[in-house]
mmCIF file of C-alpha atoms in Angstrom:
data_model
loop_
_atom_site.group_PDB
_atom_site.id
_atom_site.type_symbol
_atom_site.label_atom_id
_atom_site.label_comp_id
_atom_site.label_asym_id
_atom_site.label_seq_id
_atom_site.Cartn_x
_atom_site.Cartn_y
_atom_site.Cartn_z
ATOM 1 C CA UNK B 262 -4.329 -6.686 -16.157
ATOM 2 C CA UNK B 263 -4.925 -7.276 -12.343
ATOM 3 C CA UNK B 264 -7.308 -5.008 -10.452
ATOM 4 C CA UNK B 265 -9.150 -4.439 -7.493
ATOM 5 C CA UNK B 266 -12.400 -2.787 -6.810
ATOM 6 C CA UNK B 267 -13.717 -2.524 -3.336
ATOM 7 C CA UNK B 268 -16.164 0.193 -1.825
ATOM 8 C CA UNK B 269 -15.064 4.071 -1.771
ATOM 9 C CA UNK B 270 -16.695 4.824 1.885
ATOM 10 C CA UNK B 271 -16.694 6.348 3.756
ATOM 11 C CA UNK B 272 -18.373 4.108 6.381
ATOM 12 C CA UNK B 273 -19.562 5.171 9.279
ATOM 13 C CA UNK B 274 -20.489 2.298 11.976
ATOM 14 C CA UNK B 275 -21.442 2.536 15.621
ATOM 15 C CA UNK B 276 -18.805 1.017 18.105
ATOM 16 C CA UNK B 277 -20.288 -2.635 18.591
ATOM 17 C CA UNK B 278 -21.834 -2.756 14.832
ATOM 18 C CA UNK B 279 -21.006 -5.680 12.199
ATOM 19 C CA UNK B 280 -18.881 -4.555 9.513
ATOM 20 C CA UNK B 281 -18.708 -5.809 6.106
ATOM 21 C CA UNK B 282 -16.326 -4.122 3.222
ATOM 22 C CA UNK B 283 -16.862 -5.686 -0.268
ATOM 23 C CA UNK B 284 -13.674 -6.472 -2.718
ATOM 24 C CA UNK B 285 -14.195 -7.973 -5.552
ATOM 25 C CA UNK B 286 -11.164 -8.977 -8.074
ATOM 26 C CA UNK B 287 -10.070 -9.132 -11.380
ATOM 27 C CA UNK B 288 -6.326 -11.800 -12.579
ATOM 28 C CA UNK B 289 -6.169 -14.451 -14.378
ATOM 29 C CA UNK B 290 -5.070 -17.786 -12.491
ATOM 30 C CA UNK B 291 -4.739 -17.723 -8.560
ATOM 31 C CA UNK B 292 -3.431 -14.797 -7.133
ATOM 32 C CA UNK B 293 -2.431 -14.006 -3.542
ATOM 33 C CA UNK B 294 -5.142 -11.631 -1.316
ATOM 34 C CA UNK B 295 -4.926 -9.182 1.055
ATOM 35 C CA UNK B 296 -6.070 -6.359 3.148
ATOM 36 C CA UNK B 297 -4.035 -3.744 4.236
ATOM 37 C CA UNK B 298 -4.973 -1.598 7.499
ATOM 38 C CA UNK B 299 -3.611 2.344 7.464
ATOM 39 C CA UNK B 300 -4.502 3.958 10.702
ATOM 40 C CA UNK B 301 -4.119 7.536 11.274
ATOM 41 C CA UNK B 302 -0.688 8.736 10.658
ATOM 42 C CA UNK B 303 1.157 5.674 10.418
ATOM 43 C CA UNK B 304 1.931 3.239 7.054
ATOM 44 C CA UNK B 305 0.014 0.718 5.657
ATOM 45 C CA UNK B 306 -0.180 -2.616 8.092
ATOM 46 C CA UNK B 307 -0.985 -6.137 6.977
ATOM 47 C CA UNK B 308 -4.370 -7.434 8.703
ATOM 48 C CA UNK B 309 -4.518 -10.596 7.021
ATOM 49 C CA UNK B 310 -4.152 -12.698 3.953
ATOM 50 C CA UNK B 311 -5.415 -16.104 1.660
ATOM 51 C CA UNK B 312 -3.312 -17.636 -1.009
ATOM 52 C CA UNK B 313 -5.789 -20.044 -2.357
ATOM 53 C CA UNK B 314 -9.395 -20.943 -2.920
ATOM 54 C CA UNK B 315 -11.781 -21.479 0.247
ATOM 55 C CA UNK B 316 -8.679 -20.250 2.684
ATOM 56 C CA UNK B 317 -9.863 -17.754 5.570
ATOM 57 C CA UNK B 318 -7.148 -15.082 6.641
ATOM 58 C CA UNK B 319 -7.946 -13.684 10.197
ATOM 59 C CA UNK B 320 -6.805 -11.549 12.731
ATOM 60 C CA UNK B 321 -7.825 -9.112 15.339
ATOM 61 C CA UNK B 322 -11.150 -9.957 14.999
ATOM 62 C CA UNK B 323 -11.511 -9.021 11.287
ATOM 63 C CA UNK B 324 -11.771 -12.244 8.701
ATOM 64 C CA UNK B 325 -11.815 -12.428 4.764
ATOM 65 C CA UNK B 326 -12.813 -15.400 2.954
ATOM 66 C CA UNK B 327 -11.132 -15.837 -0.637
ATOM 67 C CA UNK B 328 -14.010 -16.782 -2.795
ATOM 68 C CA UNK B 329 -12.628 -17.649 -6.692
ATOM 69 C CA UNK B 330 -16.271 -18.393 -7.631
ATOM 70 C CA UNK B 331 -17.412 -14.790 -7.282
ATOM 71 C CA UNK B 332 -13.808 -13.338 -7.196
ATOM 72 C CA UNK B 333 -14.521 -12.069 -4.003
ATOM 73 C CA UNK B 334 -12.707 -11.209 -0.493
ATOM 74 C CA UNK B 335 -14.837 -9.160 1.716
ATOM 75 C CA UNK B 336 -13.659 -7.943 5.099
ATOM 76 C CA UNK B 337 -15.832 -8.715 8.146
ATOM 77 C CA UNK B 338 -15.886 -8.098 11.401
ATOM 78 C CA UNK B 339 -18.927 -8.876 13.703
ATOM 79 C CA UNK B 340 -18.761 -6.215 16.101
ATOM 80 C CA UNK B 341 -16.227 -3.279 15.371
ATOM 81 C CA UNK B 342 -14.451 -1.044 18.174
ATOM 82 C CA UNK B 343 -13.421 2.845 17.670
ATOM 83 C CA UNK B 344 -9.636 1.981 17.685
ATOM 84 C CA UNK B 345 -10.855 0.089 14.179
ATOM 85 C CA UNK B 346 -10.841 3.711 12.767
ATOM 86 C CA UNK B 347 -8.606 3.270 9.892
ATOM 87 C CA UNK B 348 -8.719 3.384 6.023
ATOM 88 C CA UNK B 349 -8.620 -0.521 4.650
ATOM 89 C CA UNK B 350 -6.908 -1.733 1.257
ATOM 90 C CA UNK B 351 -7.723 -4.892 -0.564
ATOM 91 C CA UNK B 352 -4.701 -5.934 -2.232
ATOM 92 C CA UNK B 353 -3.996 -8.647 -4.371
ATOM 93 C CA UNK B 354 -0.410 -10.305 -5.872
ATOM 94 C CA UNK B 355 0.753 -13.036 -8.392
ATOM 95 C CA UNK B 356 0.541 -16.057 -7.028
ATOM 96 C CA UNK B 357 3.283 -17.625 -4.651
ATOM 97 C CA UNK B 358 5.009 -13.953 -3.983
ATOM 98 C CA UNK B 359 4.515 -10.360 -2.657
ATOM 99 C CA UNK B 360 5.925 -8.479 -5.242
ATOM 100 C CA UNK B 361 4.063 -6.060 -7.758
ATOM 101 C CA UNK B 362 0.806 -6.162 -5.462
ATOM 102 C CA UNK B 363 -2.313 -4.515 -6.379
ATOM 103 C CA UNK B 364 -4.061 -2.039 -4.826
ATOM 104 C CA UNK B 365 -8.112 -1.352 -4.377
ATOM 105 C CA UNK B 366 -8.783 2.618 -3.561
ATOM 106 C CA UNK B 367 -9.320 1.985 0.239
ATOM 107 C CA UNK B 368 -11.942 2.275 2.168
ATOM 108 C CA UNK B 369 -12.669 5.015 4.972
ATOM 109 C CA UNK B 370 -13.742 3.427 8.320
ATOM 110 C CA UNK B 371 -14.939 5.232 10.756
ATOM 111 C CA UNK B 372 -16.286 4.011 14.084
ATOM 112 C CA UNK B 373 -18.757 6.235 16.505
ATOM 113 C CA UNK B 374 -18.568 5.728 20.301
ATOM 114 C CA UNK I 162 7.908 -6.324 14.053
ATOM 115 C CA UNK I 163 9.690 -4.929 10.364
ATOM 116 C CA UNK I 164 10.035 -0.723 10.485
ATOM 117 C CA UNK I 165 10.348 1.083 8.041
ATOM 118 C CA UNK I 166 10.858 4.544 8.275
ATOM 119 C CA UNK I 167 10.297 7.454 5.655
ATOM 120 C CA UNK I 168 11.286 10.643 5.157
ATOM 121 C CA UNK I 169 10.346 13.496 5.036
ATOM 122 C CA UNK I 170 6.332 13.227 6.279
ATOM 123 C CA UNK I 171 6.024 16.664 4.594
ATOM 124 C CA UNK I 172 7.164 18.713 1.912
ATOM 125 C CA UNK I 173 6.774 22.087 0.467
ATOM 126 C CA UNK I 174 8.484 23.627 -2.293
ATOM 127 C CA UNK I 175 8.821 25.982 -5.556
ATOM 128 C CA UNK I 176 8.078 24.626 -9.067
ATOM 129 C CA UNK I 177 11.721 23.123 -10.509
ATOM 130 C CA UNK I 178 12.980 22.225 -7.090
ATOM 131 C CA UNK I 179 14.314 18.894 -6.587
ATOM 132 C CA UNK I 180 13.236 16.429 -3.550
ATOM 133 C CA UNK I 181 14.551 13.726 -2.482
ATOM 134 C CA UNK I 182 12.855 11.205 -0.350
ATOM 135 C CA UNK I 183 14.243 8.591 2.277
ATOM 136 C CA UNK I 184 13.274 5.673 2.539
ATOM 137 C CA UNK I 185 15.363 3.105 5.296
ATOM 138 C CA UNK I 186 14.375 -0.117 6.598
ATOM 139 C CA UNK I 187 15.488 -0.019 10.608
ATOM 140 C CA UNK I 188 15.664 -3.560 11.828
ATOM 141 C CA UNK I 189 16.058 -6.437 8.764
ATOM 142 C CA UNK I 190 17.706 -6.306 5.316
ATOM 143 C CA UNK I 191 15.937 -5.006 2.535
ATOM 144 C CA UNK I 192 16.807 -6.830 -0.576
ATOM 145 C CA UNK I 193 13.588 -5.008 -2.685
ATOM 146 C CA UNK I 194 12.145 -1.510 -1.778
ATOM 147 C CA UNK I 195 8.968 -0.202 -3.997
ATOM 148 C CA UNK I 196 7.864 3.351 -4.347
ATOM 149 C CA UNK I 197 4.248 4.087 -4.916
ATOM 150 C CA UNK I 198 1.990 7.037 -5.365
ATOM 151 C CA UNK I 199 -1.515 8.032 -4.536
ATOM 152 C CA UNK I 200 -3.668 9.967 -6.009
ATOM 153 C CA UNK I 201 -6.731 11.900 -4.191
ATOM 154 C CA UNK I 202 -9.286 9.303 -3.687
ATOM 155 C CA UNK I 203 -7.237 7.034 -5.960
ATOM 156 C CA UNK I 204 -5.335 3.539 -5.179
ATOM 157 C CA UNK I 205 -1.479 3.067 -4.592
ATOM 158 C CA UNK I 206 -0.210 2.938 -7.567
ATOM 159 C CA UNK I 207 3.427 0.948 -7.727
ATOM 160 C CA UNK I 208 5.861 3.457 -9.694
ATOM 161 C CA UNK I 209 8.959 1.293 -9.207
ATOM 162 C CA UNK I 210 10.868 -1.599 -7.858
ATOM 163 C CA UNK I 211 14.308 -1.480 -7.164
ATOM 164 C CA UNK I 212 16.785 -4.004 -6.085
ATOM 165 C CA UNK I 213 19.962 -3.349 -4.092
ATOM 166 C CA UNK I 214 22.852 -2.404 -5.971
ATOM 167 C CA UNK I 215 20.987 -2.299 -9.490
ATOM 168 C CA UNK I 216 18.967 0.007 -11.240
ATOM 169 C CA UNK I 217 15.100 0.503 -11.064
ATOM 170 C CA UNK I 218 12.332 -1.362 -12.643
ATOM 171 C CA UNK I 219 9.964 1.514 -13.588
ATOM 172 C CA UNK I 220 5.887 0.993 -14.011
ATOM 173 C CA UNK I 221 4.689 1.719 -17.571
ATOM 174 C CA UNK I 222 4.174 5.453 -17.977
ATOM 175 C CA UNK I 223 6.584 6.908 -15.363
ATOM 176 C CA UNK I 224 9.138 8.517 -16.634
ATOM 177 C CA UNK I 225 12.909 7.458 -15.056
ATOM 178 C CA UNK I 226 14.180 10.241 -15.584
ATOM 179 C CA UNK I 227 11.768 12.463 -13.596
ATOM 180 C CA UNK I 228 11.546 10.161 -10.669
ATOM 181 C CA UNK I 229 15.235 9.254 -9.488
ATOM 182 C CA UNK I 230 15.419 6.165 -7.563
ATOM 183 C CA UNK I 231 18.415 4.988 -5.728
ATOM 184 C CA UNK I 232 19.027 1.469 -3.925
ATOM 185 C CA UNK I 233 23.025 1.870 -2.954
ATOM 186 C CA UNK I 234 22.589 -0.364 -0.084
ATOM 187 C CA UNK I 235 20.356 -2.914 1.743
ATOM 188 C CA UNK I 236 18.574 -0.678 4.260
ATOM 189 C CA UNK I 237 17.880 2.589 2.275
ATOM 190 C CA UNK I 238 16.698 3.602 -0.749
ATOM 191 C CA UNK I 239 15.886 7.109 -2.126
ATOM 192 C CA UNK I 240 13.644 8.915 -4.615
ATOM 193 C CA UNK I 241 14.146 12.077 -5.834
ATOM 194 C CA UNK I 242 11.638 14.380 -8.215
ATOM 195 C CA UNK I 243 13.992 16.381 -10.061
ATOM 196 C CA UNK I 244 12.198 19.597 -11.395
ATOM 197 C CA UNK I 245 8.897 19.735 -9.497
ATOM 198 C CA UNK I 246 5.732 20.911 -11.164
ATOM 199 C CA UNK I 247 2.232 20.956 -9.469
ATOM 200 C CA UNK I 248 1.642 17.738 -11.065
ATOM 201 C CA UNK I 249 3.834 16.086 -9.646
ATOM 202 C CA UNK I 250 1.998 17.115 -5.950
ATOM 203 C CA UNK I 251 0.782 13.362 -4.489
ATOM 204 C CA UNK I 252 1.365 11.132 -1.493
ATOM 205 C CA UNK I 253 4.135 8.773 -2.125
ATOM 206 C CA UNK I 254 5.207 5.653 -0.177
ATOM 207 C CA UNK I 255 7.529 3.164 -0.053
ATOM 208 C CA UNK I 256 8.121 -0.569 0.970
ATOM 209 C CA UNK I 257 10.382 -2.936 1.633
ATOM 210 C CA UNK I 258 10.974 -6.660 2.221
ATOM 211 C CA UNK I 259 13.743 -9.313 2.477
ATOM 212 C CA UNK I 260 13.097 -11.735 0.079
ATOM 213 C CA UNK I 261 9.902 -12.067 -2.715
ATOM 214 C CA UNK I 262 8.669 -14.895 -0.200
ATOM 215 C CA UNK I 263 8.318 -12.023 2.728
ATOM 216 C CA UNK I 264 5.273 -9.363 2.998
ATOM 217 C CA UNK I 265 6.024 -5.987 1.775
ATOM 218 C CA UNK I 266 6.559 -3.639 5.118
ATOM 219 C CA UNK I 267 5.517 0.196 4.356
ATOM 220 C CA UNK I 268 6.824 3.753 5.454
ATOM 221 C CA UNK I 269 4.419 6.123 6.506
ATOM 222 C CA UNK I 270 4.599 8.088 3.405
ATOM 223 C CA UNK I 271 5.356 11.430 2.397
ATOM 224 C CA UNK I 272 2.572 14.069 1.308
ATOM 225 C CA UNK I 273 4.471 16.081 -1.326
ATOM 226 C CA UNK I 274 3.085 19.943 -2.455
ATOM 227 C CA UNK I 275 4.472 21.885 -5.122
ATOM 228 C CA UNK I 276 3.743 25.188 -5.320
#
């Protein structure tokens, strides 16, 4: 079946530091990818997202490129603020569609002034 | 942008109580709702998906019968644990979306305790 593995954390950065969070993936054909923001208190948020090969999801600074060579989507972000505090979920989803998505365990960010 | 709002945030209760758990979309239609769980240190894991006006589609391994979900209209769904046990203690969430062509929007998720 479909599964995500991406670092436990957590990781702790100083405000202005490059950030890099490793997912890797396991589906078979071309699924959908994502990664989910929770910040403190509130829901899970969608940050950004690829549907196919070589596509680059950004926003707010963070960017993801899906790799299907090295099943890979790794969040980056070249210089990270303290309001980036959050807990960050790779996600994945059949192709074409947003239901039954997948899950990584999340990863602990936490940025020091 | 798409709320969705959950309650309660928290709950504490005997073993063999019942809870239910809200779940409303505030500002579109939501034609699917899912509830997931999560586990200490463990990833969301999708329990159920349920469509308006029809019954669940339960995850392998959870038992219907111990998690009640209901989906009587198009902007709230609930779930209910019937007969708690400290097991059954987790963080649970749940989304929604208008159509299987729209992003899944979550609730801010309820931290569940059993004594």
């Amino acid at each position: 079946g479909n599964s995500v593995t991406q670092m436990e954390g957590p990781v702790t950065l100083s405000e202005e530091a490059f950030l890099t969070i490793n997912c890797t993936y396991t589906a078979t054909g071309y699924p959908s990818l994502f990664w989910y923001v929770q910040y403190p208190g509130e829901g899970l948020q969608l940050l950004l997202k690829a549907t196919k090969a070589d596509d680059k999801g950004s926003n707010k600074g963070f960017e993801a490129t899906y790799r299907k060579e090295t099943t890979s989507f790794h969040l980056e972000k070249g210089s990270v603020q303290v309001s980036d505090s959050a807990v960050y979920f790779c996600a994945l989803s059949a192709p074409g569609g947003y239901q039954k998505v997948t899950f990584g365990i999340g990863t602990k960010l936490q940025v020091i002034p | 942008g798409a709320v969705v709002s959950q309650h309660p945030s928290r709950v504490i209760c005997k073993s063999g109580t019942s809870v239910k758990i809200e779940c409303r979309s505030l500002d579109f239609q939501a034609t699917t709702m899912f509830w997931y769980r999560q586990f200490p240190k463990k990833s969301l894991m999708l329990m159920a998906t349920s469509n308006e006006g029809s019954k669940a589609t339960y995850e392998q391994g959870v038992e219907k019968d111990k998690f009640l979900i209901n989906h009587a209209s198009l902007t709230l769904s609930t779930l209910t644990v019937t007969s708690a046990h400290p097991e059954d203690s987790s963080f649970y969430i749940c989304s929604a979306q208008d159509g299987n062509d729209q992003p899944q929007h979550f609730g801010d998720g309820t931290r569940l305790s059993i004594l």
